[in-house]
Amino acid sequence: MATVVLCLAAALVLSACAAPVSSSARPDGLTVAETTAPSTLDPQGSSMFADRFAWQLSYECLYSTDGEGKLHPALATRFSKSGDGRTYTFTLRDGVRFHNGKRLTADDVVYSFQRLHKSPDGIEQEVFPTLKGVEKVDDGTVRFRLGKPDAGFINNMANPLVWGCAIMSKDAARSTNPALTMVGTGPWKQTDYRANSKLQFERNSAYWGRKTAAPALSLLYIPNVATQVANLQAGKIDLMFPDVASADSLKGDKRVTLRQAKTDSTVFLQINNKRKPLNKRLVRQALALAVDREELARGAYHGSARASGYLPSGDHAPSVKELPHHRTDLKRAKELLRKAGYPHGFTTTLMYISGYDPGTDNMMTLLQDQLARVGIKVQLRPRERADWSARLTGPRYDLSWNAQSYYPNPLQYVLPAEGRQGPTPPELSKLIDEARSAGSQAEYHEKLAEISRYEARTVYPTVTLLANNMFAAYRDNLAHVAVPPSQSRAFLAGVTKE
């Protein structure tokens, strides 16, 4: 709180604590603060979650996903799937133009996916593991060939964060530097970029869909959240995304509206079932029963998180109460440990990234206390990010904290992490294959629910704990601020300013 007060005072004299908004920002446009600047503007150049917040303002995919998880046409108006589930054919929308004035054609789509194949971070393999090829049928039609049926393919083609599915201009990608200049089809057209400082847009007057409500958008990259708060209170920015502590400091400020939005980003425990005694199902079940998710949400995140099952949202997602071993039962946990041959419990280790976010360190301490109630003595192992990652993929750990961002394809929430644990049980592999072979989205969701129940019974490959919430704080002259579960900043196109 003291830091916020000091920064606010300094803001009044325009010190470095609260950098003034660039004079090139339009007074009738939106000015938004982001904490993390993009490492690149190339939508195929990075796997970092924060980078996508810039990309999705200019780039689009063939389809998109709304806040309810439903698919909607975007750069394509429809698609058809072959009977064997191995071929998807998309019909492109007429009249779409890139920001450079070039018309969108099948050549751009083919180029985008061929270029993705060379992504330095292996994005194609992570997002489209079954994709074997893409070809032009005619200027307005594109065909994708899969190596095997994959019902989640269309979900990944509709990522609202545009990761992996962004359609780039073939001409622009070859004539400009995509790391510095975005030439997409979206509602915002880039006008200026200063790395680690600001990114500016104007309304794309030739946009095929609904035009942006504001004529311009300025993103300011301000690493210090307290400085963002000071700028918001001083009227130098219109909107920010505060953490819990900063959100608390804004409560009661009548000039600012503070809202909390549910996200589909989750926090979970990774279990190395190659290590004793975690190789025993009864032990893993006991561990899961010892966890009190509501206490973790209250104590570590002060209510800005919620208890979660394997699938964080959607009508198809079983609730936490419906999942086996997801409701705290200390008596049952002790009984399972006794049956497993550990009547007095056991000692294990839990590693995590130290200081990952304001809640992580507190959650690890709370989790340590919870597991101790049933005799599981946990030695905490805070690690630097690189060391944590190396040990996780080794695998050289017992238990590990982990977090995952939003996935448009819900199967990715429940897929085992190969190389980080023991072999995937044949029963689970069969369920995953059945899900991928589903003939419809409804059947696909049913299969995913079945997978999540299986994983809850066996407590493999993870113990999902919480789904995070996030805050949006904005000046009281803004309207239509609605952050979706994906955290996509595309909602900024609809924000109005009085």
Short mmCIF file of C-alpha atoms in Angstrom, two decimals:
data_model
loop_
_atom_site.label_atom_id
_atom_site.label_comp_id
_atom_site.label_asym_id
_atom_site.label_seq_id
_atom_site.Cartn_x
_atom_site.Cartn_y
_atom_site.Cartn_z
CA MET A 1 0.00 0.00 0.00
CA ALA A 2 2.86 2.39 0.83
CA THR A 3 4.31 1.91 -2.66
CA VAL A 4 1.00 2.89 -4.22
CA VAL A 5 0.81 6.05 -2.15
CA LEU A 6 4.35 7.07 -3.04
CA CYS A 7 3.78 6.50 -6.74
CA LEU A 8 0.53 8.45 -6.69
CA ALA A 9 2.24 11.39 -5.08
CA ALA A 10 5.03 11.26 -7.63
CA ALA A 11 2.53 11.05 -10.48
CA LEU A 12 1.32 14.53 -9.63
CA VAL A 13 4.72 15.89 -10.61
CA LEU A 14 5.14 13.50 -13.53
CA SER A 15 8.09 11.63 -12.11
CA ALA A 16 9.47 8.39 -13.56
CA CYS A 17 7.23 6.48 -11.18
CA ALA A 18 4.21 7.38 -13.29
CA ALA A 19 5.36 7.98 -16.84
CA PRO A 20 3.00 10.30 -18.74
CA VAL A 21 0.97 9.02 -21.65
CA SER A 22 2.62 9.61 -25.02
CA SER A 23 1.47 12.81 -26.69
CA SER A 24 0.73 10.76 -29.84
CA ALA A 25 -2.18 9.03 -28.08
CA ARG A 26 -5.55 10.33 -29.28
CA PRO A 27 -7.65 11.94 -26.53
CA ASP A 28 -10.77 10.22 -27.89
CA GLY A 29 -9.04 6.85 -28.11
CA LEU A 30 -8.46 4.19 -25.45
CA THR A 31 -5.24 4.05 -23.45
CA VAL A 32 -4.60 0.69 -21.79
CA ALA A 33 -1.74 -0.38 -19.52
CA GLU A 34 -0.18 -3.84 -19.81
CA THR A 35 2.42 -5.21 -17.40
CA THR A 36 4.41 -7.36 -19.82
CA ALA A 37 5.60 -6.10 -23.19
CA PRO A 38 5.57 -8.54 -26.11
CA SER A 39 8.86 -10.21 -26.95
CA THR A 40 7.83 -10.16 -30.62
CA LEU A 41 4.88 -9.06 -32.74
CA ASP A 42 5.30 -12.15 -34.93
CA PRO A 43 2.29 -14.40 -34.13
CA GLN A 44 4.40 -17.46 -34.91
CA GLY A 45 7.52 -16.31 -33.12
CA SER A 46 6.86 -17.10 -29.48
CA SER A 47 5.07 -19.41 -27.08
CA MET A 48 4.75 -16.77 -24.35
CA PHE A 49 1.16 -16.24 -23.22
CA ALA A 50 1.56 -12.47 -22.71
CA ASP A 51 2.75 -11.97 -26.29
CA ARG A 52 -0.64 -13.03 -27.62
CA PHE A 53 -2.39 -10.02 -26.07
CA ALA A 54 -0.85 -7.85 -28.80
CA TRP A 55 -1.30 -10.29 -31.69
CA GLN A 56 -5.04 -10.78 -31.23
CA LEU A 57 -5.67 -7.08 -31.82
CA SER A 58 -4.49 -7.26 -35.44
CA TYR A 59 -4.60 -10.91 -36.45
CA GLU A 60 -7.52 -13.32 -36.82
CA CYS A 61 -8.10 -17.03 -37.44
CA LEU A 62 -10.50 -18.86 -39.73
CA TYR A 63 -12.83 -19.38 -36.77
CA SER A 64 -13.09 -17.95 -33.27
CA THR A 65 -14.39 -19.00 -29.85
CA ASP A 66 -16.68 -16.84 -27.73
CA GLY A 67 -16.76 -16.50 -23.95
CA GLU A 68 -19.12 -19.49 -23.70
CA GLY A 69 -16.70 -21.73 -25.60
CA LYS A 70 -18.84 -21.84 -28.75
CA LEU A 71 -17.30 -21.75 -32.23
CA HIS A 72 -18.08 -18.93 -34.64
CA PRO A 73 -17.03 -18.18 -38.24
CA ALA A 74 -14.33 -15.53 -38.66
CA LEU A 75 -12.14 -15.41 -41.78
CA ALA A 76 -13.94 -18.53 -42.98
CA THR A 77 -17.72 -18.67 -43.23
CA ARG A 78 -18.05 -22.46 -42.97
CA PHE A 79 -16.16 -25.72 -42.99
CA SER A 80 -16.90 -29.34 -43.84
CA LYS A 81 -15.32 -32.48 -42.43
CA SER A 82 -14.80 -35.71 -44.33
CA GLY A 83 -16.47 -38.91 -43.17
CA ASP A 84 -13.20 -40.34 -41.85
CA GLY A 85 -12.47 -37.14 -39.88
CA ARG A 86 -9.11 -36.62 -41.63
CA THR A 87 -9.95 -33.72 -43.96
CA TYR A 88 -11.31 -30.23 -43.15
CA THR A 89 -12.28 -27.87 -45.97
CA PHE A 90 -12.82 -24.17 -45.22
CA THR A 91 -14.62 -21.59 -47.34
CA LEU A 92 -13.03 -18.15 -46.96
CA ARG A 93 -15.09 -15.02 -46.34
CA ASP A 94 -15.45 -12.75 -49.38
CA GLY A 95 -14.18 -9.19 -49.27
CA VAL A 96 -11.65 -9.54 -46.43
CA ARG A 97 -8.57 -7.36 -46.82
CA PHE A 98 -5.32 -7.12 -44.89
CA HIS A 99 -4.22 -3.83 -43.40
CA ASN A 100 -2.00 -3.26 -46.44
CA GLY A 101 -5.07 -3.41 -48.70
CA LYS A 102 -4.31 -6.85 -50.15
CA ARG A 103 -7.24 -9.25 -50.48
CA LEU A 104 -7.24 -12.39 -48.34
CA THR A 105 -6.91 -15.53 -50.49
CA ALA A 106 -6.19 -19.20 -49.99
CA ASP A 107 -2.53 -18.48 -50.77
CA ASP A 108 -2.25 -16.48 -47.52
CA VAL A 109 -3.76 -19.31 -45.48
CA VAL A 110 -1.48 -21.92 -47.04
CA TYR A 111 1.54 -19.66 -46.53
CA SER A 112 0.63 -19.04 -42.87
CA PHE A 113 0.52 -22.74 -42.03
CA GLN A 114 3.61 -23.61 -44.06
CA ARG A 115 5.45 -20.84 -42.21
CA LEU A 116 4.11 -22.15 -38.89
CA HIS A 117 5.85 -25.44 -39.62
CA LYS A 118 9.15 -23.57 -39.20
CA SER A 119 8.18 -21.85 -35.94
CA PRO A 120 11.23 -21.72 -33.63
CA ASP A 121 9.17 -22.73 -30.60
CA GLY A 122 7.54 -25.74 -32.27
CA ILE A 123 4.07 -24.19 -32.07
CA GLU A 124 2.70 -26.38 -34.87
CA GLN A 125 3.55 -29.60 -33.04
CA GLU A 126 1.99 -28.38 -29.81
CA VAL A 127 -1.20 -26.97 -31.33
CA PHE A 128 -1.68 -29.12 -34.44
CA PRO A 129 0.04 -32.46 -33.76
CA THR A 130 -2.18 -34.31 -36.26
CA LEU A 131 -1.85 -31.81 -39.13
CA LYS A 132 -0.08 -33.30 -42.15
CA GLY A 133 -0.67 -30.73 -44.87
CA VAL A 134 -2.66 -27.76 -46.19
CA GLU A 135 -3.49 -27.01 -49.80
CA LYS A 136 -5.30 -24.46 -51.92
CA VAL A 137 -8.44 -25.72 -53.66
CA ASP A 138 -9.18 -22.35 -55.26
CA ASP A 139 -8.77 -18.71 -54.21
CA GLY A 140 -11.60 -18.99 -51.69
CA THR A 141 -11.17 -22.57 -50.46
CA VAL A 142 -8.50 -24.29 -48.35
CA ARG A 143 -8.16 -27.95 -47.40
CA PHE A 144 -6.36 -29.32 -44.34
CA ARG A 145 -5.26 -32.97 -44.15
CA LEU A 146 -4.79 -34.74 -40.81
CA GLY A 147 -2.82 -37.87 -40.08
CA LYS A 148 -5.65 -39.22 -37.93
CA PRO A 149 -9.06 -38.03 -36.72
CA ASP A 150 -8.84 -35.11 -34.33
CA ALA A 151 -12.13 -33.63 -33.11
CA GLY A 152 -10.20 -30.88 -31.32
CA PHE A 153 -8.60 -29.64 -34.53
CA ILE A 154 -11.39 -27.14 -35.16
CA ASN A 155 -11.08 -25.82 -31.58
CA ASN A 156 -7.42 -25.03 -32.14
CA MET A 157 -8.32 -23.35 -35.43
CA ALA A 158 -10.61 -21.05 -33.42
CA ASN A 159 -8.23 -19.80 -30.74
CA PRO A 160 -9.36 -16.30 -29.63
CA LEU A 161 -5.74 -15.65 -28.64
CA VAL A 162 -4.81 -16.44 -32.30
CA TRP A 163 -1.90 -18.62 -31.16
CA GLY A 164 -1.04 -21.03 -33.94
CA CYS A 165 -3.97 -20.13 -36.19
CA ALA A 166 -3.29 -16.45 -37.06
CA ILE A 167 -3.56 -15.80 -40.78
CA MET A 168 -0.71 -13.66 -42.10
CA SER A 169 -0.37 -11.77 -45.36
CA LYS A 170 2.04 -13.63 -47.60
CA ASP A 171 3.16 -10.40 -49.25
CA ALA A 172 3.57 -8.46 -46.00
CA ALA A 173 5.43 -11.25 -44.18
CA ARG A 174 7.98 -11.32 -46.98
CA SER A 175 8.36 -7.56 -47.42
CA THR A 176 8.27 -6.35 -43.80
CA ASN A 177 9.59 -7.58 -40.46
CA PRO A 178 6.70 -9.40 -38.70
CA ALA A 179 8.54 -9.08 -35.39
CA LEU A 180 7.99 -5.31 -35.54
CA THR A 181 4.99 -4.80 -37.80
CA MET A 182 1.64 -6.60 -37.72
CA VAL A 183 -0.28 -6.76 -40.98
CA GLY A 184 -3.44 -8.69 -40.21
CA THR A 185 -7.12 -8.52 -41.01
CA GLY A 186 -8.40 -7.52 -37.57
CA PRO A 187 -10.36 -4.49 -36.35
CA TRP A 188 -7.25 -2.59 -35.21
CA LYS A 189 -4.51 -1.41 -37.57
CA GLN A 190 -1.02 -0.87 -36.11
CA THR A 191 0.34 2.67 -36.48
CA ASP A 192 3.36 2.78 -34.14
CA TYR A 193 5.51 0.48 -32.02
CA ARG A 194 8.30 1.17 -29.58
CA ALA A 195 9.61 -2.02 -28.01
CA ASN A 196 9.00 -2.28 -24.25
CA SER A 197 7.24 1.08 -24.30
CA LYS A 198 4.08 1.37 -26.40
CA LEU A 199 2.04 -0.10 -29.23
CA GLN A 200 -0.52 2.03 -31.03
CA PHE A 201 -3.45 1.28 -33.33
CA GLU A 202 -6.16 3.05 -35.26
CA ARG A 203 -9.57 1.78 -36.30
CA ASN A 204 -9.41 -0.43 -39.40
CA SER A 205 -11.97 1.39 -41.53
CA ALA A 206 -11.96 -1.47 -44.08
CA TYR A 207 -12.68 -4.17 -41.49
CA TRP A 208 -15.08 -6.87 -42.69
CA GLY A 209 -16.94 -7.05 -39.38
CA ARG A 210 -18.13 -4.59 -36.74
CA LYS A 211 -15.83 -1.57 -36.51
CA THR A 212 -14.15 -0.66 -33.24
CA ALA A 213 -16.14 1.59 -30.92
CA ALA A 214 -13.10 3.79 -30.24
CA PRO A 215 -11.15 5.38 -33.10
CA ALA A 216 -7.73 4.50 -31.66
CA LEU A 217 -6.01 2.32 -29.08
CA SER A 218 -2.72 2.87 -27.25
CA LEU A 219 -1.09 0.12 -25.21
CA LEU A 220 1.48 1.31 -22.67
CA TYR A 221 3.86 -1.27 -21.20
CA ILE A 222 4.38 -0.41 -17.54
CA PRO A 223 6.06 -3.23 -15.53
CA ASN A 224 5.32 -1.67 -12.14
CA VAL A 225 1.65 -2.27 -11.31
CA ALA A 226 1.66 0.44 -8.65
CA THR A 227 2.68 2.90 -11.36
CA GLN A 228 -0.25 1.72 -13.44
CA VAL A 229 -2.58 2.39 -10.52
CA ALA A 230 -1.19 5.90 -10.14
CA ASN A 231 -1.68 6.61 -13.84
CA LEU A 232 -5.23 5.25 -13.75
CA GLN A 233 -6.16 7.40 -10.77
CA ALA A 234 -4.57 10.44 -12.39
CA GLY A 235 -6.54 9.88 -15.60
CA LYS A 236 -3.46 9.15 -17.73
CA ILE A 237 -4.69 5.69 -18.69
CA ASP A 238 -8.24 4.42 -19.14
CA LEU A 239 -7.90 0.75 -18.21
CA MET A 240 -5.51 -1.70 -16.56
CA PHE A 241 -5.46 -5.28 -15.28
CA PRO A 242 -4.37 -5.08 -11.62
CA ASP A 243 -3.19 -7.90 -9.39
CA VAL A 244 -4.97 -8.66 -6.10
CA ALA A 245 -2.98 -6.19 -4.02
CA SER A 246 -3.43 -3.35 -6.50
CA ALA A 247 -7.12 -4.16 -6.87
CA ASP A 248 -7.51 -3.77 -3.11
CA SER A 249 -5.89 -0.34 -3.29
CA LEU A 250 -8.47 0.77 -5.87
CA LYS A 251 -11.53 -0.23 -3.88
CA GLY A 252 -13.53 2.80 -2.84
CA ASP A 253 -12.14 5.06 -5.56
CA LYS A 254 -15.29 6.54 -7.09
CA ARG A 255 -13.47 7.48 -10.30
CA VAL A 256 -12.64 3.85 -11.03
CA THR A 257 -14.74 0.76 -11.72
CA LEU A 258 -13.20 -2.50 -10.52
CA ARG A 259 -14.47 -5.81 -11.90
CA GLN A 260 -13.41 -9.38 -11.44
CA ALA A 261 -13.57 -11.85 -14.35
CA LYS A 262 -13.33 -15.61 -14.30
CA THR A 263 -10.58 -17.07 -16.44
CA ASP A 264 -9.81 -20.57 -17.67
CA SER A 265 -6.20 -20.44 -16.50
CA THR A 266 -5.61 -23.17 -13.92
CA VAL A 267 -3.14 -24.12 -11.20
CA PHE A 268 -2.43 -27.76 -10.46
CA LEU A 269 -0.07 -30.28 -8.90
CA GLN A 270 1.99 -32.40 -11.27
CA ILE A 271 2.63 -35.85 -9.81
CA ASN A 272 5.68 -37.90 -10.71
CA ASN A 273 4.17 -41.37 -10.40
CA LYS A 274 7.54 -42.95 -11.19
CA ARG A 275 8.61 -42.05 -7.64
CA LYS A 276 7.64 -44.08 -4.57
CA PRO A 277 5.18 -43.92 -2.91
CA LEU A 278 3.42 -41.72 -5.50
CA ASN A 279 3.36 -44.70 -7.85
CA LYS A 280 0.56 -46.13 -5.69
CA ARG A 281 -2.95 -45.08 -6.65
CA LEU A 282 -4.18 -45.15 -3.04
CA VAL A 283 -1.44 -42.72 -2.02
CA ARG A 284 -2.35 -40.31 -4.81
CA GLN A 285 -6.01 -40.55 -3.89
CA ALA A 286 -5.19 -39.78 -0.26
CA LEU A 287 -3.17 -36.76 -1.34
CA ALA A 288 -6.08 -35.45 -3.41
CA LEU A 289 -8.55 -35.93 -0.56
CA ALA A 290 -6.31 -33.93 1.80
CA VAL A 291 -6.54 -30.81 -0.37
CA ASP A 292 -9.00 -28.08 0.57
CA ARG A 293 -9.39 -26.01 -2.59
CA GLU A 294 -11.68 -23.44 -1.03
CA GLU A 295 -9.12 -22.74 1.68
CA LEU A 296 -6.40 -22.33 -0.96
CA ALA A 297 -8.55 -19.87 -2.92
CA ARG A 298 -9.33 -17.81 0.19
CA GLY A 299 -5.96 -17.96 1.86
CA ALA A 300 -3.56 -17.65 -1.06
CA TYR A 301 -5.55 -15.62 -3.56
CA HIS A 302 -7.98 -13.74 -1.28
CA GLY A 303 -10.96 -14.89 -3.31
CA SER A 304 -9.48 -14.09 -6.73
CA ALA A 305 -9.43 -17.80 -7.59
CA ARG A 306 -11.97 -20.59 -7.41
CA ALA A 307 -11.92 -24.36 -6.90
CA SER A 308 -11.55 -26.17 -10.20
CA GLY A 309 -11.78 -29.60 -11.73
CA TYR A 310 -9.78 -30.76 -14.72
CA LEU A 311 -11.97 -28.80 -17.16
CA PRO A 312 -12.28 -25.28 -15.76
CA SER A 313 -15.51 -24.24 -17.51
CA GLY A 314 -18.19 -25.13 -20.02
CA ASP A 315 -21.50 -26.98 -19.81
CA HIS A 316 -19.64 -30.24 -20.44
CA ALA A 317 -17.24 -29.80 -17.51
CA PRO A 318 -18.09 -31.85 -14.39
CA SER A 319 -18.21 -29.69 -11.29
CA VAL A 320 -15.69 -30.14 -8.52
CA LYS A 321 -18.38 -31.74 -6.37
CA GLU A 322 -19.04 -34.39 -9.03
CA LEU A 323 -15.42 -35.51 -9.35
CA PRO A 324 -14.02 -38.36 -7.24
CA HIS A 325 -11.42 -37.33 -4.65
CA HIS A 326 -12.04 -33.62 -5.19
CA ARG A 327 -13.94 -33.01 -1.94
CA THR A 328 -11.82 -32.78 1.20
CA ASP A 329 -12.08 -35.90 3.38
CA LEU A 330 -9.24 -36.22 5.89
CA LYS A 331 -10.61 -39.36 7.50
CA ARG A 332 -10.83 -41.16 4.18
CA ALA A 333 -7.34 -39.91 3.21
CA LYS A 334 -5.79 -41.40 6.35
CA GLU A 335 -7.59 -44.68 5.76
CA LEU A 336 -6.24 -44.91 2.20
CA LEU A 337 -2.71 -44.20 3.41
CA ARG A 338 -3.08 -47.01 5.97
CA LYS A 339 -4.24 -49.42 3.26
CA ALA A 340 -1.32 -48.38 1.07
CA GLY A 341 1.12 -49.28 3.85
CA TYR A 342 1.77 -45.78 5.17
CA PRO A 343 -0.21 -45.53 8.43
CA HIS A 344 2.07 -42.75 9.66
CA GLY A 345 2.29 -40.96 6.37
CA PHE A 346 5.49 -40.28 4.42
CA THR A 347 7.86 -37.49 3.45
CA THR A 348 8.00 -35.98 -0.03
CA THR A 349 9.09 -32.79 -1.82
CA LEU A 350 7.14 -30.11 -3.68
CA MET A 351 8.89 -27.75 -6.08
CA TYR A 352 7.56 -24.52 -7.55
CA ILE A 353 8.70 -21.29 -9.21
CA SER A 354 9.49 -18.89 -6.41
CA GLY A 355 7.64 -15.58 -6.73
CA TYR A 356 5.73 -16.67 -9.83
CA ASP A 357 2.76 -14.54 -8.78
CA PRO A 358 1.50 -13.02 -5.50
CA GLY A 359 -0.42 -16.18 -4.59
CA THR A 360 1.97 -19.01 -5.42
CA ASP A 361 4.29 -18.86 -2.41
CA ASN A 362 1.34 -18.56 -0.01
CA MET A 363 -0.47 -21.44 -1.70
CA MET A 364 2.54 -23.73 -1.35
CA THR A 365 2.73 -23.05 2.38
CA LEU A 366 -1.01 -23.67 2.78
CA LEU A 367 -0.77 -26.86 0.77
CA GLN A 368 2.09 -28.01 2.95
CA ASP A 369 -0.09 -27.51 6.03
CA GLN A 370 -3.06 -29.30 4.46
CA LEU A 371 -1.09 -32.41 3.51
CA ALA A 372 0.49 -32.52 6.97
CA ARG A 373 -3.01 -33.02 8.43
CA VAL A 374 -3.03 -36.55 7.01
CA GLY A 375 0.64 -37.31 7.71
CA ILE A 376 2.15 -36.31 4.34
CA LYS A 377 5.19 -34.26 5.29
CA VAL A 378 6.13 -31.94 2.43
CA GLN A 379 9.51 -30.27 2.05
CA LEU A 380 9.08 -27.17 -0.13
CA ARG A 381 11.60 -26.61 -2.91
CA PRO A 382 11.40 -23.08 -4.41
CA ARG A 383 13.25 -22.94 -7.73
CA GLU A 384 14.27 -20.45 -10.35
CA ARG A 385 12.21 -20.79 -13.54
CA ALA A 386 14.93 -22.47 -15.63
CA ASP A 387 15.85 -24.96 -12.89
CA TRP A 388 12.19 -25.76 -12.26
CA SER A 389 11.56 -26.43 -15.95
CA ALA A 390 14.65 -28.65 -16.28
CA ARG A 391 13.65 -30.74 -13.27
CA LEU A 392 10.05 -31.04 -14.45
CA THR A 393 11.00 -32.32 -17.88
CA GLY A 394 13.77 -34.52 -16.43
CA PRO A 395 11.74 -35.66 -14.59
CA ARG A 396 13.56 -35.01 -11.30
CA TYR A 397 10.83 -34.19 -8.80
CA ASP A 398 8.15 -35.75 -6.56
CA LEU A 399 5.38 -33.14 -6.65
CA SER A 400 5.47 -29.92 -8.62
CA TRP A 401 3.33 -26.82 -8.81
CA ASN A 402 2.32 -26.00 -12.36
CA ALA A 403 0.04 -23.58 -14.19
CA GLN A 404 -1.55 -23.50 -17.61
CA SER A 405 -3.18 -20.74 -19.60
CA TYR A 406 -6.42 -20.87 -21.53
CA TYR A 407 -6.82 -23.62 -24.13
CA PRO A 408 -9.47 -23.35 -26.88
CA ASN A 409 -9.24 -27.13 -27.18
CA PRO A 410 -10.37 -28.55 -23.81
CA LEU A 411 -8.57 -31.84 -24.46
CA GLN A 412 -5.32 -30.04 -23.71
CA TYR A 413 -6.38 -29.56 -20.09
CA VAL A 414 -6.50 -33.32 -19.53
CA LEU A 415 -3.69 -34.65 -21.75
CA PRO A 416 -0.87 -36.39 -19.85
CA ALA A 417 2.48 -34.62 -20.05
CA GLU A 418 4.69 -37.18 -21.76
CA GLY A 419 8.21 -37.32 -20.40
CA ARG A 420 7.26 -35.76 -17.08
CA GLN A 421 5.63 -38.80 -15.48
CA GLY A 422 5.17 -42.51 -15.86
CA PRO A 423 3.53 -44.11 -18.92
CA THR A 424 -0.06 -43.21 -19.75
CA PRO A 425 -2.38 -46.03 -18.63
CA PRO A 426 -3.90 -47.95 -21.59
CA GLU A 427 -7.43 -47.11 -20.36
CA LEU A 428 -6.66 -43.39 -20.53
CA SER A 429 -5.04 -43.67 -23.95
CA LYS A 430 -8.17 -45.42 -25.20
CA LEU A 431 -10.41 -42.66 -23.85
CA ILE A 432 -8.25 -39.99 -25.50
CA ASP A 433 -8.38 -41.79 -28.86
CA GLU A 434 -12.16 -42.08 -28.57
CA ALA A 435 -12.44 -38.35 -27.87
CA ARG A 436 -10.32 -37.44 -30.88
CA SER A 437 -12.49 -39.67 -33.07
CA ALA A 438 -15.75 -38.04 -31.92
CA GLY A 439 -18.12 -37.20 -34.73
CA SER A 440 -19.48 -33.98 -33.22
CA GLN A 441 -18.58 -31.32 -30.68
CA ALA A 442 -21.30 -32.63 -28.35
CA GLU A 443 -19.83 -36.14 -28.44
CA TYR A 444 -16.34 -34.68 -28.05
CA HIS A 445 -17.37 -32.85 -24.89
CA GLU A 446 -18.99 -35.99 -23.48
CA LYS A 447 -15.76 -37.91 -23.98
CA LEU A 448 -13.74 -35.14 -22.34
CA ALA A 449 -15.99 -35.26 -19.29
CA GLU A 450 -15.42 -39.01 -19.14
CA ILE A 451 -11.66 -38.47 -19.28
CA SER A 452 -11.77 -35.95 -16.44
CA ARG A 453 -13.74 -38.37 -14.26
CA TYR A 454 -11.24 -41.15 -15.00
CA GLU A 455 -8.32 -38.89 -14.09
CA ALA A 456 -10.06 -37.85 -10.88
CA ARG A 457 -10.55 -41.50 -9.90
CA THR A 458 -6.93 -42.45 -10.56
CA VAL A 459 -5.46 -39.06 -9.60
CA TYR A 460 -3.36 -39.09 -12.74
CA PRO A 461 -1.73 -37.14 -14.31
CA THR A 462 -2.43 -34.16 -12.04
CA VAL A 463 -4.42 -32.80 -9.14
CA THR A 464 -6.12 -29.69 -10.46
CA LEU A 465 -6.56 -27.11 -7.72
CA LEU A 466 -7.79 -23.70 -8.80
CA ALA A 467 -8.90 -21.61 -11.74
CA ASN A 468 -7.68 -18.04 -11.50
CA ASN A 469 -9.75 -14.89 -11.73
CA MET A 470 -8.45 -11.56 -12.97
CA PHE A 471 -9.33 -7.92 -12.42
CA ALA A 472 -10.04 -5.11 -14.83
CA ALA A 473 -9.94 -1.56 -13.45
CA TYR A 474 -11.07 1.34 -15.59
CA ARG A 475 -12.18 4.95 -15.52
CA ASP A 476 -15.90 5.46 -14.96
CA ASN A 477 -16.36 6.96 -18.44
CA LEU A 478 -15.84 3.54 -20.10
CA ALA A 479 -18.57 1.02 -20.90
CA HIS A 480 -18.80 -2.50 -22.31
CA VAL A 481 -15.69 -3.79 -20.55
CA ALA A 482 -16.12 -7.58 -20.58
CA VAL A 483 -13.02 -9.77 -20.19
CA PRO A 484 -13.70 -13.31 -21.51
CA PRO A 485 -12.40 -16.51 -19.84
CA SER A 486 -9.60 -16.67 -22.41
CA GLN A 487 -8.39 -13.20 -21.25
CA SER A 488 -8.35 -12.17 -24.93
CA ARG A 489 -8.01 -8.42 -25.36
CA ALA A 490 -10.28 -8.57 -28.43
CA PHE A 491 -13.05 -7.20 -26.18
CA LEU A 492 -11.33 -3.79 -26.39
CA ALA A 493 -12.87 -3.35 -29.85
CA GLY A 494 -16.29 -2.98 -28.22
CA VAL A 495 -15.32 -0.67 -25.35
CA THR A 496 -16.93 2.76 -25.59
CA LYS A 497 -15.66 5.99 -24.09
CA GLU A 498 -17.82 8.94 -23.18
#
